[in-house]
XYZ file of C-alpha atoms in Angstrom:
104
model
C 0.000 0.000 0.000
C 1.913 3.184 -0.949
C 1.522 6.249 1.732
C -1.357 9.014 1.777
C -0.239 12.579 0.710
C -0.491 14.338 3.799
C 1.575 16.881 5.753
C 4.018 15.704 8.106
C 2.648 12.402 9.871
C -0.317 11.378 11.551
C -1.408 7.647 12.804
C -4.914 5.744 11.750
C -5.339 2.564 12.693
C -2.213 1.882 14.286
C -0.009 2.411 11.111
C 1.956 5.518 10.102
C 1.567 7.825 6.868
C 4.013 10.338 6.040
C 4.551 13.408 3.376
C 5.145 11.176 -0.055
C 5.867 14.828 -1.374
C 8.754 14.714 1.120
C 10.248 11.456 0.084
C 9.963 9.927 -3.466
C 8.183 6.395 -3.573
C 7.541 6.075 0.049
C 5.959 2.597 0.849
C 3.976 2.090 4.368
C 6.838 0.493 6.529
C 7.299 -0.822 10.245
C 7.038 2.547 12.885
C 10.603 2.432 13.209
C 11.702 3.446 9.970
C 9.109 5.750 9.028
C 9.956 7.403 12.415
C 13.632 8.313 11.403
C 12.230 9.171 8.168
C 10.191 11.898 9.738
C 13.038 12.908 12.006
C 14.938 14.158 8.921
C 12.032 15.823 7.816
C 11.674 17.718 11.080
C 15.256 18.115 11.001
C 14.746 19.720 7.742
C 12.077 21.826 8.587
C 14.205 23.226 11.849
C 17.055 24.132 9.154
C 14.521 26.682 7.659
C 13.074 27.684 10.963
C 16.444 28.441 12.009
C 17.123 30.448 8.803
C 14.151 32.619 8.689
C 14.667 33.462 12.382
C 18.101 34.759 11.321
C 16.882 36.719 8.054
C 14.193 38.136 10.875
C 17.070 39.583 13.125
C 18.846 40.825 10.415
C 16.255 42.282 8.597
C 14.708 43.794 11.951
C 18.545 45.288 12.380
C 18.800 46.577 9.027
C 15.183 48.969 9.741
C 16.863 49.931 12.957
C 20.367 50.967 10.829
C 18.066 52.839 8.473
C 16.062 55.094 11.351
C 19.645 56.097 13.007
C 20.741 57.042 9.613
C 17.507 58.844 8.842
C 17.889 60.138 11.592
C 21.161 61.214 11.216
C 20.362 62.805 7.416
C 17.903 65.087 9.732
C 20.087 66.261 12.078
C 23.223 67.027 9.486
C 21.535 68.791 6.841
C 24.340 71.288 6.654
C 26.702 68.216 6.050
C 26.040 67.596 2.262
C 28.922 64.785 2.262
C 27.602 62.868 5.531
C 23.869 63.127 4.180
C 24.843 62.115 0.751
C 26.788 59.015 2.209
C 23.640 58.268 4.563
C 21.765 58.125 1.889
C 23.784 55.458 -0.048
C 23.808 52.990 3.233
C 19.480 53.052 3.112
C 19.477 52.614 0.144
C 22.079 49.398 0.514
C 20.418 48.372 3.596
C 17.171 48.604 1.518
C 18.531 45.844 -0.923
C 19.641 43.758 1.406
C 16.530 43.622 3.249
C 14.708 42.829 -0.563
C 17.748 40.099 -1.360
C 17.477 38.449 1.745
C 13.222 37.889 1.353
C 14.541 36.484 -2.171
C 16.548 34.079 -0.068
C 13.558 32.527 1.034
């Protein structure tokens, strides 16, 4: 009997289903296996946890880079050079925010 297309796992009837989007030409097997199987996936989906939490913090300290410097431009208008350069960072710390949200 080849597994149900569902997300994750769940349990009916005493035997174990799994993601067959997950893993190519999954068969119904004894618990044991198809629990390590769905440890990697878990394992797997912790990887991407782990990296959106870190494109989070980044992007949440790129928008706090970009106030001090807007800040900054406000307070040294008389400082053409200093504004000018300001300006350049947002606008880099503006990409990087829209590369890393390509990332994922």
């Amino acid at each position: 009997m080849e597994a149900t297309r569902v997300i994750g796992r769940y349990e009916k009837d005493g035997l174990f289903f799994v993601d067959t989007s997950v893993l190519s030409s999954l068969k119904l097997v004894n618990g044991q296996r198809v629990e390590l199987i769905i440890s990697k996936y878990e394992e797997a989906e912790s990887v991407m946890d782990r990296k959106r939490n870190r494109i989070r913090l980044q992007r949440e300290s790129n928008k706090r880079k970009l106030r001090e410097l807007c800040s900054l431009m406000k307070r040294e208008k008389p400082f053409a050079k200093r504004v000018h350069q300001a300006k350049i960072s947002a606008f880099q710390l503006y990409q990087n925010n829209a590369d890393l949200l390509e990332g994922l």
